[in-house]
Short mmCIF file of C-alpha atoms (C1' of nucleotides) in Angstrom, two decimals:
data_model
loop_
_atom_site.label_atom_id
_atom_site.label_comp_id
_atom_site.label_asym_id
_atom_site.label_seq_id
_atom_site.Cartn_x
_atom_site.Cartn_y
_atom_site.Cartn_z
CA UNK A 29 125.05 73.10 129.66
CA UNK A 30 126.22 69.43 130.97
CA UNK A 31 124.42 66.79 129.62
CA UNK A 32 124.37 65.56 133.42
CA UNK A 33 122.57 68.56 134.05
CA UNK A 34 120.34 68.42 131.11
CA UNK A 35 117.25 70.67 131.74
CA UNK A 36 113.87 68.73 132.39
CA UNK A 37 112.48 71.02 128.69
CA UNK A 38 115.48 69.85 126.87
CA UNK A 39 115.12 67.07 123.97
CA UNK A 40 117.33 63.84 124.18
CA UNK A 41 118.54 63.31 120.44
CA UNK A 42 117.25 59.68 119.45
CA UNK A 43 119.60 56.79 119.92
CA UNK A 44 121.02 54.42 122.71
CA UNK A 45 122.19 56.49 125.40
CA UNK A 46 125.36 55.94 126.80
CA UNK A 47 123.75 55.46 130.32
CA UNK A 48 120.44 54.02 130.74
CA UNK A 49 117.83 56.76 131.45
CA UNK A 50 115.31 54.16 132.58
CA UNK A 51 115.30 51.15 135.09
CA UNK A 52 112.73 49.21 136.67
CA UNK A 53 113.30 50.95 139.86
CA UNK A 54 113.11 54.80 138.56
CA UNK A 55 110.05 53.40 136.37
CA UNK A 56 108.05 52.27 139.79
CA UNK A 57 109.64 55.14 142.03
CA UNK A 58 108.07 57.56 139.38
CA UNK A 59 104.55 55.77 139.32
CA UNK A 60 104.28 55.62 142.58
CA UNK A 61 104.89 59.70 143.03
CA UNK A 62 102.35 60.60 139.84
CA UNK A 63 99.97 58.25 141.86
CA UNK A 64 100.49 60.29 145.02
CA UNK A 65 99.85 63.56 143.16
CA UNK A 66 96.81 62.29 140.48
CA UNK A 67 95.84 59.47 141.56
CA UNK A 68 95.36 56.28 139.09
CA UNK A 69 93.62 58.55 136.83
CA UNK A 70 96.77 60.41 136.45
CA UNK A 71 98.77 57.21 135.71
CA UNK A 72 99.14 57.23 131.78
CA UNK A 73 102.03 56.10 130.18
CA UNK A 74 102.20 59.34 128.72
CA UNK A 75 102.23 61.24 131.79
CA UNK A 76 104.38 58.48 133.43
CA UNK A 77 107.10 58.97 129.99
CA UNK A 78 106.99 62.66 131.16
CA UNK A 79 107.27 62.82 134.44
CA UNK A 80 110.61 60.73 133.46
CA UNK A 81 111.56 63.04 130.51
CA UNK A 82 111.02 60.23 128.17
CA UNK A 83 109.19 59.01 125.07
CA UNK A 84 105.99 57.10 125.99
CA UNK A 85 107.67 54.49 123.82
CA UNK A 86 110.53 53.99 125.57
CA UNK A 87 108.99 52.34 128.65
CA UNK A 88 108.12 49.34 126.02
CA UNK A 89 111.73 48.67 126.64
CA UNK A 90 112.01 48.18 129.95
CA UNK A 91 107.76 46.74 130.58
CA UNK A 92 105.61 44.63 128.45
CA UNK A 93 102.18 46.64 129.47
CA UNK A 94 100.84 49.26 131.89
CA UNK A 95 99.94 46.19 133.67
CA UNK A 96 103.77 45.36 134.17
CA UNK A 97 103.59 49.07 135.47
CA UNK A 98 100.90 48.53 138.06
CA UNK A 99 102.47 44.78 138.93
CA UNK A 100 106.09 46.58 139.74
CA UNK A 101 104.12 49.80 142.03
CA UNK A 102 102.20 46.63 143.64
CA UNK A 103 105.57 44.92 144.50
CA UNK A 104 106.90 48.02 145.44
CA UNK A 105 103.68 48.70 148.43
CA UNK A 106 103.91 45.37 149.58
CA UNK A 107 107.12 45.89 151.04
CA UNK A 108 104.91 48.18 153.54
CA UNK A 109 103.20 45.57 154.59
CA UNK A 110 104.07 45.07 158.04
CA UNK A 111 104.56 41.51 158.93
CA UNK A 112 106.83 42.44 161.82
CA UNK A 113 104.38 41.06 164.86
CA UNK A 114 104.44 37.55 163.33
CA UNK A 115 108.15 36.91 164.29
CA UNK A 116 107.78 37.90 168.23
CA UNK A 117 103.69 38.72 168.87
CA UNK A 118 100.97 36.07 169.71
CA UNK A 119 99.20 34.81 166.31
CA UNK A 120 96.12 36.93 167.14
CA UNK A 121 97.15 39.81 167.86
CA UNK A 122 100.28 39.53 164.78
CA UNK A 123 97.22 38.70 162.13
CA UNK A 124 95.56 41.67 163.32
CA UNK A 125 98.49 44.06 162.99
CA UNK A 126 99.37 42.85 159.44
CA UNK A 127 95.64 42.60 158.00
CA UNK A 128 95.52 46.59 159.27
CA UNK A 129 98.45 47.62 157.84
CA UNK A 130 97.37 45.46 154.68
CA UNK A 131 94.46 46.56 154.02
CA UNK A 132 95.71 50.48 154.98
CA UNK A 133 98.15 50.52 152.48
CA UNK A 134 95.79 48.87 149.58
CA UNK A 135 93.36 50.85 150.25
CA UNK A 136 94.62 53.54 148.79
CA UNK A 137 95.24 51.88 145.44
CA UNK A 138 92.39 50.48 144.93
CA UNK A 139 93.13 49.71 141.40
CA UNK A 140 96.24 47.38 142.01
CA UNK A 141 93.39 45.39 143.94
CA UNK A 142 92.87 43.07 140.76
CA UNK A 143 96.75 43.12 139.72
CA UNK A 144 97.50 41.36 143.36
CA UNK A 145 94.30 39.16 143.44
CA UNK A 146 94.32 37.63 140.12
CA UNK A 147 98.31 37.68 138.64
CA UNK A 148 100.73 35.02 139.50
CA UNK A 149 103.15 36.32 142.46
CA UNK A 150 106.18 34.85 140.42
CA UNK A 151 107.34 38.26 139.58
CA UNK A 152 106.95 39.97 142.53
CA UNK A 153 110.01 39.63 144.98
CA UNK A 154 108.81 41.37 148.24
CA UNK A 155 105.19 39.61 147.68
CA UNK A 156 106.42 36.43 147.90
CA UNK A 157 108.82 37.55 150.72
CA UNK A 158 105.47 38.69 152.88
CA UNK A 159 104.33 35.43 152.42
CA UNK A 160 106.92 33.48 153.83
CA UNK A 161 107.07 35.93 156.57
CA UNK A 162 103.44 35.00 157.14
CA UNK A 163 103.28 31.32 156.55
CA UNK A 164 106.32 31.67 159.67
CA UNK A 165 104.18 33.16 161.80
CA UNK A 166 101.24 30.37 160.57
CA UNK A 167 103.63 27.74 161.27
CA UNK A 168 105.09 28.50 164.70
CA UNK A 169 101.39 29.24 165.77
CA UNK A 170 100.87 24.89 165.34
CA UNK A 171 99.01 25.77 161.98
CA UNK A 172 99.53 22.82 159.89
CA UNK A 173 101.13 23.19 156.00
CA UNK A 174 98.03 21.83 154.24
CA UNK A 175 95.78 24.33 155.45
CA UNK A 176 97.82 27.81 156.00
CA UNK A 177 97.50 28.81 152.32
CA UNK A 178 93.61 28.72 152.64
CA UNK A 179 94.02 30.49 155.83
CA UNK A 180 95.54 33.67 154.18
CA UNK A 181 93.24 33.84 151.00
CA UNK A 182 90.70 33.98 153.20
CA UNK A 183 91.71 36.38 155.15
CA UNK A 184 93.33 38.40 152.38
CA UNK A 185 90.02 38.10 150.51
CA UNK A 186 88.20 39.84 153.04
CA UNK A 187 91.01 42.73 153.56
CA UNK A 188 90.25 43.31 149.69
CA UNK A 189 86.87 43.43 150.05
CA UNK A 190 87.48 45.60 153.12
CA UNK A 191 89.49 48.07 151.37
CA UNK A 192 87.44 48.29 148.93
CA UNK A 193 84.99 49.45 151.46
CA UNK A 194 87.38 51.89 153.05
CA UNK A 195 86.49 54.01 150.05
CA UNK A 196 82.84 53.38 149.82
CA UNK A 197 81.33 57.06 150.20
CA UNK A 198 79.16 57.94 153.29
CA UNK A 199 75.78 57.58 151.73
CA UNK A 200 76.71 54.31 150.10
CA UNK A 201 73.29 52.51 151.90
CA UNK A 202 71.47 56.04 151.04
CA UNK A 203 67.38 54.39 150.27
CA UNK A 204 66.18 57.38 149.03
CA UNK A 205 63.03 56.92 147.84
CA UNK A 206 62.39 53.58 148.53
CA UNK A 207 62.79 53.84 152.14
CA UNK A 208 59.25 53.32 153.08
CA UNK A 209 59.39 49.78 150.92
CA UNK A 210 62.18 48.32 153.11
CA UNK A 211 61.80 49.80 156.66
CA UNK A 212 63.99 47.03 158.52
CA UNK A 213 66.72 48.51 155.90
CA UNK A 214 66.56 51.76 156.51
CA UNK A 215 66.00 51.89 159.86
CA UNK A 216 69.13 49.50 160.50
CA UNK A 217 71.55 52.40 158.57
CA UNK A 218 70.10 54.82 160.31
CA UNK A 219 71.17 53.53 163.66
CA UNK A 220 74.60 51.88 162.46
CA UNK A 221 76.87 52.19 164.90
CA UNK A 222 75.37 53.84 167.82
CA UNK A 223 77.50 52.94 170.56
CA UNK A 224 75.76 50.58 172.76
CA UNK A 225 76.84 49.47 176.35
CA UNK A 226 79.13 46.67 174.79
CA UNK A 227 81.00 48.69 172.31
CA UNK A 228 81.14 52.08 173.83
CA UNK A 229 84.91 50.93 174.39
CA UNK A 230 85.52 50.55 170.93
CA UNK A 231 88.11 52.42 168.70
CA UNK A 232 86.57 52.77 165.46
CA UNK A 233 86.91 55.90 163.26
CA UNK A 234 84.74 55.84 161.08
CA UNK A 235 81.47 53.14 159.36
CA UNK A 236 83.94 51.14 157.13
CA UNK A 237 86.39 50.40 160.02
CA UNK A 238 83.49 49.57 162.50
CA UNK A 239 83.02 46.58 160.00
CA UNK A 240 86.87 46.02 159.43
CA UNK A 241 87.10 45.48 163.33
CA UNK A 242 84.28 43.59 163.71
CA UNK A 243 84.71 40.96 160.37
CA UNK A 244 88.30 40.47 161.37
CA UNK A 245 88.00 39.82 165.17
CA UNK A 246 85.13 37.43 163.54
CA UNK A 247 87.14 35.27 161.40
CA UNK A 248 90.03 35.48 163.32
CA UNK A 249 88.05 34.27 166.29
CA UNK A 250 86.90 31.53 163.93
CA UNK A 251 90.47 30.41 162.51
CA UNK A 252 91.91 30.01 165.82
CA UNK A 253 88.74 27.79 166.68
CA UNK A 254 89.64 25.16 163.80
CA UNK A 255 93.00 25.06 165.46
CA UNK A 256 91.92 23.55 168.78
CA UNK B 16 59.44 45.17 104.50
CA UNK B 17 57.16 46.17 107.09
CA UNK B 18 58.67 47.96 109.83
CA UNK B 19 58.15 46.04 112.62
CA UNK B 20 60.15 42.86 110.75
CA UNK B 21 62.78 45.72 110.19
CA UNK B 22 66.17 43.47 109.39
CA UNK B 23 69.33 43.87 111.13
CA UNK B 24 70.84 45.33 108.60
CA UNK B 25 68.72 48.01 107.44
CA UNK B 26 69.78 51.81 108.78
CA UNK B 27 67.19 53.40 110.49
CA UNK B 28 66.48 57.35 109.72
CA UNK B 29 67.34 60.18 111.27
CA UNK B 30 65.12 61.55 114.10
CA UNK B 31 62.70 60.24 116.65
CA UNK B 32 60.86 56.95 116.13
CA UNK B 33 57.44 56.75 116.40
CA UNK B 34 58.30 53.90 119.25
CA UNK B 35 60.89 54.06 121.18
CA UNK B 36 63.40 51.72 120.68
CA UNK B 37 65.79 51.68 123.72
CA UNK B 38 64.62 51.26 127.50
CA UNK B 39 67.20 50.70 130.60
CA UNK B 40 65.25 47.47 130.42
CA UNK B 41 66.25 46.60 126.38
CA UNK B 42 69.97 48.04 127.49
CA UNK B 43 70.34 46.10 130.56
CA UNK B 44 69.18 42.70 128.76
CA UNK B 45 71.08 43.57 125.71
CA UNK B 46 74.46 44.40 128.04
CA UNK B 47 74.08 40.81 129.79
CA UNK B 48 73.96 38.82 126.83
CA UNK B 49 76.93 41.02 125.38
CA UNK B 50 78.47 39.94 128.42
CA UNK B 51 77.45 36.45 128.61
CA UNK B 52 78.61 35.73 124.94
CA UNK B 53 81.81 37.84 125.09
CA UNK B 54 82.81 38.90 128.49
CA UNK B 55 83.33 42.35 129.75
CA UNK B 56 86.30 42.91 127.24
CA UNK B 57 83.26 42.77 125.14
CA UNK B 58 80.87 45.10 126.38
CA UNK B 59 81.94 48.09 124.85
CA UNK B 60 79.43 51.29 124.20
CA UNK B 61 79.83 50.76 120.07
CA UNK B 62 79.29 46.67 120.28
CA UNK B 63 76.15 47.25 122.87
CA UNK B 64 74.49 49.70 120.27
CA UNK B 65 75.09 47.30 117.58
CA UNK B 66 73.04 44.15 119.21
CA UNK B 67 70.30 46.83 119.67
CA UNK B 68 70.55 48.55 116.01
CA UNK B 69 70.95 51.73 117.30
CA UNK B 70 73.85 54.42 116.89
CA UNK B 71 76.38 54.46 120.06
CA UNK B 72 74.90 57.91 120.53
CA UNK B 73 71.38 56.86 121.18
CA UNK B 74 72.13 54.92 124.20
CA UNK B 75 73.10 58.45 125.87
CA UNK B 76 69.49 59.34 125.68
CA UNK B 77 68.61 56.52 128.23
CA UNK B 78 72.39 56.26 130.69
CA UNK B 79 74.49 59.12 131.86
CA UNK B 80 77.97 57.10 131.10
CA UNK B 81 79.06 53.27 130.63
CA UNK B 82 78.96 52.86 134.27
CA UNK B 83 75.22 53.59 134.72
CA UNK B 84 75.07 50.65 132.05
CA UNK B 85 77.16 48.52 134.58
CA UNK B 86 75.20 49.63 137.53
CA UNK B 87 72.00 48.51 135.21
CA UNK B 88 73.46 44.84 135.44
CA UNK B 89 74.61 44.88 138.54
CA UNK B 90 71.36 45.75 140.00
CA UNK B 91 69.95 43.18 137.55
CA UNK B 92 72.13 40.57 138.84
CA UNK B 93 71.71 41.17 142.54
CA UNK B 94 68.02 39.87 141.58
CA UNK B 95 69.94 36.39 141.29
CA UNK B 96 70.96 36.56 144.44
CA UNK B 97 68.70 34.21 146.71
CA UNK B 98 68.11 35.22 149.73
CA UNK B 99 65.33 32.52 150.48
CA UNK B 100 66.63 31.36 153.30
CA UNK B 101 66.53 33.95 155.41
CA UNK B 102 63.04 34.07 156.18
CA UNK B 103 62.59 30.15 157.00
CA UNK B 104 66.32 28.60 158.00
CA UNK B 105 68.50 29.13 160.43
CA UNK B 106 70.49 32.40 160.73
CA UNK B 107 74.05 30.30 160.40
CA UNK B 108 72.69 28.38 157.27
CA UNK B 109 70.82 31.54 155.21
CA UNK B 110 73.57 33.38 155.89
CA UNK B 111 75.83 30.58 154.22
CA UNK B 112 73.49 29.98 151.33
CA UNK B 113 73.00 33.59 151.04
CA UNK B 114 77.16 33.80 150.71
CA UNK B 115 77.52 31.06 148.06
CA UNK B 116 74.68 32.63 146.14
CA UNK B 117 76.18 36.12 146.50
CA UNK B 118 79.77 34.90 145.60
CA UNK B 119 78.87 33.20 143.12
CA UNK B 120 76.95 35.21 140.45
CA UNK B 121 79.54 38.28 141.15
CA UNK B 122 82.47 35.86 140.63
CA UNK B 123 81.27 35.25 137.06
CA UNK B 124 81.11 39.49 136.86
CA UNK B 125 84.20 40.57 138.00
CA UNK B 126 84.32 44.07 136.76
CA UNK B 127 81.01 44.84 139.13
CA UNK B 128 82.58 44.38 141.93
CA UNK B 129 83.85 48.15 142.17
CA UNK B 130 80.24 49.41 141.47
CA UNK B 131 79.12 47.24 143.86
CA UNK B 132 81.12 48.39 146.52
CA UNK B 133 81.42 51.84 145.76
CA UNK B 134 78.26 52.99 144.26
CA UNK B 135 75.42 54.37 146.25
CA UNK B 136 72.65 51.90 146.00
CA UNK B 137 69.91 54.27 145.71
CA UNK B 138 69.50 54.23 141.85
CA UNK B 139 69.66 49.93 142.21
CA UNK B 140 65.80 48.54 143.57
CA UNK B 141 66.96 45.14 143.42
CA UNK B 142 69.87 45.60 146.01
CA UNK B 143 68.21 47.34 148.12
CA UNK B 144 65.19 44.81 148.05
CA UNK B 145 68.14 42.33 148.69
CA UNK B 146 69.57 44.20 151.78
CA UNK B 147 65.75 44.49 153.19
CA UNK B 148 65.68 40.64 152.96
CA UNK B 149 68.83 40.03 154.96
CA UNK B 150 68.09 42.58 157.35
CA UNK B 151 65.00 40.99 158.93
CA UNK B 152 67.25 37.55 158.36
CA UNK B 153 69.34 39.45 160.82
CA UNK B 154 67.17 40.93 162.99
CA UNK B 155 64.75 37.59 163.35
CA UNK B 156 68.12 36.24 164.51
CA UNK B 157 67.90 38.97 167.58
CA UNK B 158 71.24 41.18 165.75
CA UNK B 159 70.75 44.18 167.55
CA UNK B 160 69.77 46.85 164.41
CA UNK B 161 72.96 48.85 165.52
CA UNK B 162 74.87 45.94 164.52
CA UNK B 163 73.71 44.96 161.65
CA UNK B 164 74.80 46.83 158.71
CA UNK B 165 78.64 46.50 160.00
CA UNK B 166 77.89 42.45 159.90
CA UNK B 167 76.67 42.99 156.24
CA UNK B 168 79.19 44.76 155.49
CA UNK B 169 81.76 42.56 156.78
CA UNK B 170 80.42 39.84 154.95
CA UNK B 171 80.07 41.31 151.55
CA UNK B 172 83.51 42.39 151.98
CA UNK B 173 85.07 39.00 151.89
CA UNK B 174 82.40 37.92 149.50
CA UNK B 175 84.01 40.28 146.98
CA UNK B 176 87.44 39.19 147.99
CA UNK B 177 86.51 35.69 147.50
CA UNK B 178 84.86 36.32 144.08
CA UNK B 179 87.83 37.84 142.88
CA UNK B 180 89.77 34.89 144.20
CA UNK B 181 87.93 32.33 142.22
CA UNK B 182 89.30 33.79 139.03
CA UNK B 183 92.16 33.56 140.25
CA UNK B 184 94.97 31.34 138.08
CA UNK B 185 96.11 27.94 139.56
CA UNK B 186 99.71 29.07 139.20
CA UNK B 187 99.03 32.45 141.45
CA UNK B 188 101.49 31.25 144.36
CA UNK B 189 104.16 29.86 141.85
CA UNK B 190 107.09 31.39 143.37
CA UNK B 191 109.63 30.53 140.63
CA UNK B 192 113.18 30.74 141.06
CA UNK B 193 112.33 32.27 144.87
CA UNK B 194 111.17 28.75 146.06
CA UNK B 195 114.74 28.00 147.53
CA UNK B 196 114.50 31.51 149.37
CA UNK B 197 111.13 30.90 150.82
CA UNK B 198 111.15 27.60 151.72
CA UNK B 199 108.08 27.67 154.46
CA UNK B 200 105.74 29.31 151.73
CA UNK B 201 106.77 27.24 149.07
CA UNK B 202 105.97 23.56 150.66
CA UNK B 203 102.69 25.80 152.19
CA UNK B 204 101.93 26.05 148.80
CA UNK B 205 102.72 22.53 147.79
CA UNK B 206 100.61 21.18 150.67
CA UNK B 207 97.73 23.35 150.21
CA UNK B 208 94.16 21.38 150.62
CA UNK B 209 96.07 17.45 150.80
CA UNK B 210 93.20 15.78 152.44
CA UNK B 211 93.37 15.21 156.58
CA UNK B 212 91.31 13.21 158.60
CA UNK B 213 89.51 16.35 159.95
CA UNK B 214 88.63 17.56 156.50
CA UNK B 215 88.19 14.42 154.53
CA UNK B 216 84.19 14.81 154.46
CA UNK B 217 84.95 18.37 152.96
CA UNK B 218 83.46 19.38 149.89
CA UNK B 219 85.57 21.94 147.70
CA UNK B 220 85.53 21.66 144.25
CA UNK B 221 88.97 23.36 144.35
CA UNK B 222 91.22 25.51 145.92
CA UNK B 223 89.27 28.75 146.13
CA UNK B 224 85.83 26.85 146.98
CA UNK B 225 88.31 25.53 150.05
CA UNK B 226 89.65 29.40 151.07
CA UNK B 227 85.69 29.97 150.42
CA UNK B 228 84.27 27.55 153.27
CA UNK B 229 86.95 27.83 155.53
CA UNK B 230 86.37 32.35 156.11
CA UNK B 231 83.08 31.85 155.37
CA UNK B 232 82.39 29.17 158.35
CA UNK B 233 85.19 31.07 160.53
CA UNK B 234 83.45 34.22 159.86
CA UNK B 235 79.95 33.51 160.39
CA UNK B 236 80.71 31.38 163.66
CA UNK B 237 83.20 34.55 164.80
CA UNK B 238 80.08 36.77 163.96
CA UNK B 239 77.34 34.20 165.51
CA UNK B 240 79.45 34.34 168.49
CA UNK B 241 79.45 38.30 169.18
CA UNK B 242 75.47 37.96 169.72
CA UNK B 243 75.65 35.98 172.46
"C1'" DA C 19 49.95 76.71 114.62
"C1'" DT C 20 53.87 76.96 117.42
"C1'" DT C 21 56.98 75.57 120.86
"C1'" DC C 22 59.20 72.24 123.58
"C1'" DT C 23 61.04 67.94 124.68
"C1'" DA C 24 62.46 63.18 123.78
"C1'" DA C 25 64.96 60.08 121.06
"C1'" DA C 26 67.15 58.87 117.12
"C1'" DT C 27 71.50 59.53 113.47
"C1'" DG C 28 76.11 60.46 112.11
"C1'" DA C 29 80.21 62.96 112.43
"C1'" DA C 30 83.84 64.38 115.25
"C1'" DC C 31 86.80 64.30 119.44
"C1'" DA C 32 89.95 63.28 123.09
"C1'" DT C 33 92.30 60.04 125.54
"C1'" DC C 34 95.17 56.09 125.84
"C1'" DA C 35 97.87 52.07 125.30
"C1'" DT C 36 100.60 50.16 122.02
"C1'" DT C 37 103.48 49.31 117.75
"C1'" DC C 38 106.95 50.32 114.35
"C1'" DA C 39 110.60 52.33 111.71
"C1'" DT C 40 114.68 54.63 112.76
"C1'" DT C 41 118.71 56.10 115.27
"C1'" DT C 42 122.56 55.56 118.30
"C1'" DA C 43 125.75 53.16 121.68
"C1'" DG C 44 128.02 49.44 123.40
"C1'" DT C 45 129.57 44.36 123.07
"C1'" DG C 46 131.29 40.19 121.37
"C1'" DA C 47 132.95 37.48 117.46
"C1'" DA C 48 135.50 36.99 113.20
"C1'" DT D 1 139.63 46.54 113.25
"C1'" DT D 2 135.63 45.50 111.44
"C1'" DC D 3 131.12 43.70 111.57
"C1'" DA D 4 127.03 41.93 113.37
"C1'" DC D 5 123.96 42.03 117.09
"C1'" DT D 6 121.48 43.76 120.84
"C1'" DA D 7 119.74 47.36 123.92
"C1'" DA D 8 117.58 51.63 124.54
"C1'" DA D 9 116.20 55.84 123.02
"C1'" DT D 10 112.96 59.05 119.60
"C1'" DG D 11 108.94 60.24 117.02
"C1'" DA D 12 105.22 59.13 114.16
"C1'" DA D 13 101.29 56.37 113.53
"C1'" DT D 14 97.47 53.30 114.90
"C1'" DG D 15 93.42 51.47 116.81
"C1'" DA D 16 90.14 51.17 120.40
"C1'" DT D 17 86.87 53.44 123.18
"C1'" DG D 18 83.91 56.62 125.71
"C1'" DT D 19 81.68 60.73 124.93
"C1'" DT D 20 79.81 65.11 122.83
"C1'" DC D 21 77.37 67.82 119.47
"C1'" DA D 22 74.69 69.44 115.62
"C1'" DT D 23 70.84 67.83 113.27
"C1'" DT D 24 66.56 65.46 112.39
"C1'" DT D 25 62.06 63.73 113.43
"C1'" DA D 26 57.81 62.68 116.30
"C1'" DG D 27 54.62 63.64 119.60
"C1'" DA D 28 52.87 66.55 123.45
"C1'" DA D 29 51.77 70.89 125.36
"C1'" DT D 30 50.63 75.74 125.03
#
DNA sequence: ATTCTAAATGAACATCATTCATTTAGTGAA
DNA sequence: TTCACTAAATGAATGATGTTCATTTAGAAT
């Protein structure tokens, strides 16, 4: 058998390789598809040195940590970030679009939630690129320099927080047996969102976007109000 | 040695004591002050047994997993939480001092934030206590009960976003050799809370306190004006 | 007296991320 | 050409950590 054809069972003898088996690029690609299929519980570094047909040791080569593994998928899903509606759509309604598609696509990886939130950006290309993309859209909106930045970590603290609660489960607010010691409580989830008059127009799929919708039209409201 | 001065040191036998030793109460104080003196790195299942003199093992007969010990602080913790002013201030100002309060205890507990926001709060008296409190903070304001848990929500969303923010390093926007590629972002970055007339009574200690005030006072006013 | 349950010990496990010695392949300098 | 150096792979070992299990003991219930 060709060694370009090498069977996935088959054992690569130790040793350099003439061609590099790994990259940064197959390293993330591959996360990202064992995430798809497990989950982050199915992220190891064994399973991720498998699912490349690898020694777990040889991704030490080519990342410091798992957490250089996480920071490369997170690089990766921010290029899915859509900050489109900044460059031609009022800044309303082009916040809106990208804190959707931002918080869509982090909710479902939670985990990388601390990676983006609390490492530096300096090694993470298309992250920085969504920011300038952003601060453009800031910036041709009259926003002045000195107070965009505090604009968009406010607004990208609640989309963490929000997806977050994306994945909440439905009887998050579930009293049990305390119910009878907080009435006001209970009785408030029990009638969360019944449509009233005012919001039987509304679009919302499920509890956790109900609040998405209504804390973002909220602080969005309330940026554009410092503006004027 | 009698055996209530019982030294650190000494192993106790196999077998039931006469008294018991651990409590959730005893493992909950314990966990904090684990926590307290050497962060959540340190609060490890072997290291929480030892500050109580107990096998690892024994702590099994009290909590289900390590994360029934973290909801045991968090629900702990959410008893620091003042929510005071909701029952003689103004809704706009409880909910603000509610906010800082919130913010600030989880900020300093980081790794709570998930079982915060995903756990069902039934097992966790001292949350839902909390949520009571807001809700007639809420409904004395005339919020609609239908309404209500989605503005919670909303709020404790970017609270959590904002706590993980202030941990966040000062170098998080650095954008390293990409400056010269993302020129808008960059001087954004550079710019970011210089003092204008508008904001020169402001308060922040820093940059995250800044991010803080500015949602927090966009939100609330965005929220405040959905009532009326 | 016997049985059952609660709460402790101590040994063992399983899972993981990570490190290290070793091997091999290419590259650049002498 | 030779030699030294670096990069990139293997495979074995390590250390940390959460968790389980058999066993022991004490008190309560039958």
């Amino acid at each position: 058998m060709e060694p370009a054809q090498r069977a996935v069972q088959e054992r690569r003898r130790a040793g350099r390789p003439s061609q590099a088996v790994l990259s940064s690029a197959r390293i993330t690609k591959a996360a990202l598809k064992l995430v798809s299929h497990s989950g982050y519980k199915g992220l190891t570094m064994a399973a991720l040195a498998k699912s490349l047909n690898v020694a777990p040791s040889a991704l030490y080569n080519h990342v410091h940590s798992k957490q250089d593994v996480l920071l490369l998928v997170e690089d990766h899903l921010m290029g899915r970030v859509d900050v489109s509606a900044f460059t031609d759509r009022p800044w309303v309604e082009a916040v809106s679009i990208w804190a959707h598609s931002y918080r869509n696509v982090f909710a479902a990886h939670l985990p990388l939630i601390p990676v983006i939130a609390l490492l530096p950006v300096t090694n993470a290309p298309k992250t920085i690129t969504m920011y300038e993309a952003v601060t453009n859209g800031f910036l041709a909106a009259g926003w002045p320099p000195s107070a965009i930045i505090d604009a968009i970590v406010a607004l990208e603290s609640f989309i963490y927080g929000s997806a977050y609660d994306a994945n909440a489960p439905g009887n998050i607010f579930d009293t049990g047996t305390m119910a009878p010691a907080v009435p006001n409580f209970s009785a408030a989830v029990a009638r969360r969102g019944l449509k009233s008059a005012e919001t039987a127009g509304a679009t919302a799929r499920n509890d956790a976007d109900a609040a998405f919708e209504l804390g973002l039209a909220a602080m969005v409201a309330g940026l554009a109000a410092t503006l004027t």
